[in-house]
Amino acid sequence: ELFLRRPFKDHISARLDALLEAKAKQGVQIYILLYKEVALALKINSVYSKRKLLNIHENVLVLRFPDHFASGVYLWSHHEKIVIVDYQICFVGGLDLCFGRYDTFEHRVGDSPPSVWPGKDYYNPRESEPNSWEDSLKDELDRMKYPRMPWHDVH
C-alpha cells in the first residue's frame, strides 16, 4: 500500500507490497521486524501491517517486538538504524517506510489533485491522525484546507 516511487499513478508496480511479493516469488526469504507499539501512545497499528505483510507470500515472515507489558520493558525506541551485508545476506533496518515520510527536496505542502501523496500519505499529524490504516488511498485530510507536513530525514 506504500508507494516507493512518485508520481504514484505512473508507478503502480512500485508499491512496497508488490516489490516484496515479486522477490518472495523468486525464492527470497524476507524477514520483517515491526515495532510493536503501545497502542495508547502510538497509533501505527502494527497488527494491521503484520497481517497485510503475512498475506503477501509464505516467504515473508513478520515479527512484532518488543512485548512491552509481558517483558516489563518500557524504555524502548523505534528509531534504530542498521544495515549489514555479508555478500549473501542483507539486513536493512530503521527505515521509516510509512505514510507521511516520502518527500522531495522541495518539501511541498500541497498536492491537489493527488499525484505525489495518495490518500493517507498526505499526512499532517498536527491536524489529524488516520482513523484507520485500511483503504489507504482514501484521503484523511481536506487537501484544500490543510497542508501536508513536510518530512526531512538525514541518513
PDB file of C-alpha atoms in Angstrom:
ATOM      1  CA  GLU A   1       0.000   0.000   0.000  1.00  0.00           C
ATOM      2  CA  LEU A   2       3.048   2.249   0.301  1.00  0.00           C
ATOM      3  CA  PHE A   3       4.326   3.675  -2.983  1.00  0.00           C
ATOM      4  CA  LEU A   4       8.113   3.805  -3.291  1.00  0.00           C
ATOM      5  CA  ARG A   5       8.181   5.912  -6.484  1.00  0.00           C
ATOM      6  CA  ARG A   6       6.233   9.009  -7.445  1.00  0.00           C
ATOM      7  CA  PRO A   7       4.083  10.178  -9.135  1.00  0.00           C
ATOM      8  CA  PHE A   8       2.304   7.102  -7.845  1.00  0.00           C
ATOM      9  CA  LYS A   9      -0.099   6.693 -10.788  1.00  0.00           C
ATOM     10  CA  ASP A  10       2.914   6.135 -13.078  1.00  0.00           C
ATOM     11  CA  HIS A  11       4.439   3.543 -10.759  1.00  0.00           C
ATOM     12  CA  ILE A  12       1.634   1.231  -9.598  1.00  0.00           C
ATOM     13  CA  SER A  13       4.053  -1.729  -9.537  1.00  0.00           C
ATOM     14  CA  ALA A  14       6.433   0.225  -7.290  1.00  0.00           C
ATOM     15  CA  ARG A  15       4.420  -0.388  -4.144  1.00  0.00           C
ATOM     16  CA  LEU A  16       6.317  -1.921  -1.254  1.00  0.00           C
ATOM     17  CA  ASP A  17       3.983  -4.936  -1.092  1.00  0.00           C
ATOM     18  CA  ALA A  18       4.374  -5.571  -4.854  1.00  0.00           C
ATOM     19  CA  LEU A  19       8.179  -5.445  -4.563  1.00  0.00           C
ATOM     20  CA  LEU A  20       8.183  -7.815  -1.580  1.00  0.00           C
ATOM     21  CA  GLU A  21       5.833 -10.214  -3.378  1.00  0.00           C
ATOM     22  CA  ALA A  22       7.991 -10.260  -6.533  1.00  0.00           C
ATOM     23  CA  LYS A  23      11.149 -11.015  -4.549  1.00  0.00           C
ATOM     24  CA  ALA A  24       9.401 -13.644  -2.397  1.00  0.00           C
ATOM     25  CA  LYS A  25       8.160 -15.411  -5.542  1.00  0.00           C
ATOM     26  CA  GLN A  26      11.800 -15.517  -6.710  1.00  0.00           C
ATOM     27  CA  GLY A  27      12.600 -17.506  -3.568  1.00  0.00           C
ATOM     28  CA  VAL A  28      13.983 -14.704  -1.422  1.00  0.00           C
ATOM     29  CA  GLN A  29      13.276 -15.223   2.275  1.00  0.00           C
ATOM     30  CA  ILE A  30      12.087 -11.892   3.701  1.00  0.00           C
ATOM     31  CA  TYR A  31      12.123 -11.275   7.443  1.00  0.00           C
ATOM     32  CA  ILE A  32      10.466  -8.119   8.721  1.00  0.00           C
ATOM     33  CA  LEU A  33      10.741  -6.745  12.236  1.00  0.00           C
ATOM     34  CA  LEU A  34       7.959  -4.307  13.133  1.00  0.00           C
ATOM     35  CA  TYR A  35       7.982  -2.067  16.149  1.00  0.00           C
ATOM     36  CA  LYS A  36       5.257  -3.342  18.486  1.00  0.00           C
ATOM     37  CA  GLU A  37       3.854  -0.074  19.724  1.00  0.00           C
ATOM     38  CA  VAL A  38       1.993   0.717  22.901  1.00  0.00           C
ATOM     39  CA  ALA A  39      -1.336   1.493  21.237  1.00  0.00           C
ATOM     40  CA  LEU A  40      -2.304   4.147  23.783  1.00  0.00           C
ATOM     41  CA  ALA A  41       0.764   6.190  22.846  1.00  0.00           C
ATOM     42  CA  LEU A  42       1.283   5.454  19.165  1.00  0.00           C
ATOM     43  CA  LYS A  43      -1.400   4.636  16.610  1.00  0.00           C
ATOM     44  CA  ILE A  44       0.655   2.854  13.938  1.00  0.00           C
ATOM     45  CA  ASN A  45      -1.418  -0.344  14.060  1.00  0.00           C
ATOM     46  CA  SER A  46       1.406  -2.843  13.601  1.00  0.00           C
ATOM     47  CA  VAL A  47      -1.167  -5.667  13.885  1.00  0.00           C
ATOM     48  CA  TYR A  48      -2.714  -4.481  10.601  1.00  0.00           C
ATOM     49  CA  SER A  49       0.742  -4.167   8.989  1.00  0.00           C
ATOM     50  CA  LYS A  50       1.728  -7.656  10.132  1.00  0.00           C
ATOM     51  CA  ARG A  51      -1.493  -9.161   8.770  1.00  0.00           C
ATOM     52  CA  LYS A  52      -1.059  -7.450   5.381  1.00  0.00           C
ATOM     53  CA  LEU A  53       2.613  -8.425   5.111  1.00  0.00           C
ATOM     54  CA  LEU A  54       1.991 -12.078   6.046  1.00  0.00           C
ATOM     55  CA  ASN A  55      -0.665 -12.314   3.319  1.00  0.00           C
ATOM     56  CA  ILE A  56       1.847 -11.368   0.617  1.00  0.00           C
ATOM     57  CA  HIS A  57       3.642 -14.726   0.338  1.00  0.00           C
ATOM     58  CA  GLU A  58       4.804 -17.632   2.500  1.00  0.00           C
ATOM     59  CA  ASN A  59       8.427 -16.405   2.161  1.00  0.00           C
ATOM     60  CA  VAL A  60       7.533 -13.230   4.073  1.00  0.00           C
ATOM     61  CA  LEU A  61       7.862 -13.639   7.832  1.00  0.00           C
ATOM     62  CA  VAL A  62       6.995 -10.889  10.301  1.00  0.00           C
ATOM     63  CA  LEU A  63       7.815 -10.365  13.963  1.00  0.00           C
ATOM     64  CA  ARG A  64       6.458  -7.565  16.160  1.00  0.00           C
ATOM     65  CA  PHE A  65       8.761  -6.575  19.026  1.00  0.00           C
ATOM     66  CA  PRO A  66       9.082  -5.765  21.903  1.00  0.00           C
ATOM     67  CA  ASP A  67       6.222  -7.011  24.017  1.00  0.00           C
ATOM     68  CA  HIS A  68       6.339  -4.096  26.441  1.00  0.00           C
ATOM     69  CA  PHE A  69       3.876  -5.358  29.027  1.00  0.00           C
ATOM     70  CA  ALA A  70       4.905  -9.025  29.136  1.00  0.00           C
ATOM     71  CA  SER A  71       8.625  -8.181  29.356  1.00  0.00           C
ATOM     72  CA  GLY A  72       8.271  -5.121  31.579  1.00  0.00           C
ATOM     73  CA  VAL A  73      10.422  -3.157  29.119  1.00  0.00           C
ATOM     74  CA  TYR A  74       9.040   0.335  28.662  1.00  0.00           C
ATOM     75  CA  LEU A  75      12.112   2.329  27.662  1.00  0.00           C
ATOM     76  CA  TRP A  76      12.352   1.370  24.017  1.00  0.00           C
ATOM     77  CA  SER A  77      12.837   3.329  20.826  1.00  0.00           C
ATOM     78  CA  HIS A  78      11.678   2.580  17.292  1.00  0.00           C
ATOM     79  CA  HIS A  79      14.337   4.736  15.591  1.00  0.00           C
ATOM     80  CA  GLU A  80      17.213   2.266  15.357  1.00  0.00           C
ATOM     81  CA  LYS A  81      19.136   2.199  12.053  1.00  0.00           C
ATOM     82  CA  ILE A  82      21.150  -0.772  10.776  1.00  0.00           C
ATOM     83  CA  VAL A  83      22.493  -2.147   7.510  1.00  0.00           C
ATOM     84  CA  ILE A  84      24.556  -5.355   7.433  1.00  0.00           C
ATOM     85  CA  VAL A  85      25.702  -7.008   4.205  1.00  0.00           C
ATOM     86  CA  ASP A  86      27.859 -10.135   4.002  1.00  0.00           C
ATOM     87  CA  TYR A  87      27.546 -10.770   0.233  1.00  0.00           C
ATOM     88  CA  GLN A  88      24.777 -13.332   0.770  1.00  0.00           C
ATOM     89  CA  ILE A  89      22.531 -11.812   3.409  1.00  0.00           C
ATOM     90  CA  CYS A  90      21.463  -8.204   3.754  1.00  0.00           C
ATOM     91  CA  PHE A  91      19.760  -6.714   6.789  1.00  0.00           C
ATOM     92  CA  VAL A  92      18.255  -3.255   6.454  1.00  0.00           C
ATOM     93  CA  GLY A  93      16.512  -1.600   9.336  1.00  0.00           C
ATOM     94  CA  GLY A  94      15.288   1.630  10.729  1.00  0.00           C
ATOM     95  CA  LEU A  95      13.749   2.874   7.510  1.00  0.00           C
ATOM     96  CA  ASP A  96      10.621   4.923   8.047  1.00  0.00           C
ATOM     97  CA  LEU A  97       8.535   3.063   5.490  1.00  0.00           C
ATOM     98  CA  CYS A  98       5.224   4.546   6.454  1.00  0.00           C
ATOM     99  CA  PHE A  99       2.676   7.068   5.319  1.00  0.00           C
ATOM    100  CA  GLY A 100       3.782  10.680   5.517  1.00  0.00           C
ATOM    101  CA  ARG A 101       7.526  10.001   5.222  1.00  0.00           C
ATOM    102  CA  TYR A 102       8.037  10.348   1.454  1.00  0.00           C
ATOM    103  CA  ASP A 103       9.267  13.804   0.499  1.00  0.00           C
ATOM    104  CA  THR A 104      11.345  15.657  -2.058  1.00  0.00           C
ATOM    105  CA  PHE A 105      13.978  18.354  -1.693  1.00  0.00           C
ATOM    106  CA  GLU A 106      11.217  20.892  -2.422  1.00  0.00           C
ATOM    107  CA  HIS A 107       9.160  19.875   0.663  1.00  0.00           C
ATOM    108  CA  ARG A 108       5.868  20.799  -0.996  1.00  0.00           C
ATOM    109  CA  VAL A 109       2.991  21.199   1.436  1.00  0.00           C
ATOM    110  CA  GLY A 110       0.198  20.773  -1.120  1.00  0.00           C
ATOM    111  CA  ASP A 111      -0.821  18.105  -3.609  1.00  0.00           C
ATOM    112  CA  SER A 112      -4.174  18.703  -5.244  1.00  0.00           C
ATOM    113  CA  PRO A 113      -5.257  16.817  -7.212  1.00  0.00           C
ATOM    114  CA  PRO A 114      -3.268  13.961  -5.651  1.00  0.00           C
ATOM    115  CA  SER A 115      -0.270  12.893  -7.703  1.00  0.00           C
ATOM    116  CA  VAL A 116       2.640  12.555  -5.281  1.00  0.00           C
ATOM    117  CA  TRP A 117       0.977  11.789  -1.931  1.00  0.00           C
ATOM    118  CA  PRO A 118      -2.008   9.460  -2.371  1.00  0.00           C
ATOM    119  CA  GLY A 119      -4.664   9.120   0.313  1.00  0.00           C
ATOM    120  CA  LYS A 120      -3.251   8.713   3.802  1.00  0.00           C
ATOM    121  CA  ASP A 121       0.249   9.573   2.572  1.00  0.00           C
ATOM    122  CA  TYR A 122      -0.951  13.197   2.505  1.00  0.00           C
ATOM    123  CA  TYR A 123      -0.403  13.496   6.221  1.00  0.00           C
ATOM    124  CA  ASN A 124      -0.254  16.168   8.885  1.00  0.00           C
ATOM    125  CA  PRO A 125      -0.158  14.868  12.472  1.00  0.00           C
ATOM    126  CA  ARG A 126      -0.965  18.359  13.798  1.00  0.00           C
ATOM    127  CA  GLU A 127      -4.352  18.222  12.087  1.00  0.00           C
ATOM    128  CA  SER A 128      -5.410  14.576  12.101  1.00  0.00           C
ATOM    129  CA  GLU A 129      -4.184  11.071  12.759  1.00  0.00           C
ATOM    130  CA  PRO A 130      -5.567   8.456  10.376  1.00  0.00           C
ATOM    131  CA  ASN A 131      -8.700   6.861  11.805  1.00  0.00           C
ATOM    132  CA  SER A 132      -7.861   3.592  10.106  1.00  0.00           C
ATOM    133  CA  TRP A 133      -4.983   2.256   8.030  1.00  0.00           C
ATOM    134  CA  GLU A 134      -7.398   0.406   5.782  1.00  0.00           C
ATOM    135  CA  ASP A 135      -8.396   1.962   2.460  1.00  0.00           C
ATOM    136  CA  SER A 136      -5.025   3.691   2.206  1.00  0.00           C
ATOM    137  CA  LEU A 137      -5.962   5.638  -0.936  1.00  0.00           C
ATOM    138  CA  LYS A 138      -8.768   7.468   0.882  1.00  0.00           C
ATOM    139  CA  ASP A 139      -7.853  10.993   1.986  1.00  0.00           C
ATOM    140  CA  GLU A 140      -7.953  11.736   5.707  1.00  0.00           C
ATOM    141  CA  LEU A 141      -7.305  15.469   5.289  1.00  0.00           C
ATOM    142  CA  ASP A 142      -9.103  18.042   3.163  1.00  0.00           C
ATOM    143  CA  ARG A 143      -6.299  18.962   0.742  1.00  0.00           C
ATOM    144  CA  MET A 144      -7.846  22.343   0.032  1.00  0.00           C
ATOM    145  CA  LYS A 145      -7.926  23.255   3.730  1.00  0.00           C
ATOM    146  CA  TYR A 146      -4.845  21.643   5.299  1.00  0.00           C
ATOM    147  CA  PRO A 147      -1.197  21.442   4.227  1.00  0.00           C
ATOM    148  CA  ARG A 148       0.746  18.205   4.485  1.00  0.00           C
ATOM    149  CA  MET A 149       3.595  18.040   6.966  1.00  0.00           C
ATOM    150  CA  PRO A 150       6.916  18.004   5.073  1.00  0.00           C
ATOM    151  CA  TRP A 151       9.432  15.377   6.158  1.00  0.00           C
ATOM    152  CA  HIS A 152      13.193  15.660   6.259  1.00  0.00           C
ATOM    153  CA  ASP A 153      15.342  12.797   7.477  1.00  0.00           C
ATOM    154  CA  VAL A 154      19.118  12.708   7.302  1.00  0.00           C
ATOM    155  CA  HIS A 155      20.983   9.417   6.954  1.00  0.00           C
TER     156      HIS A 155
END
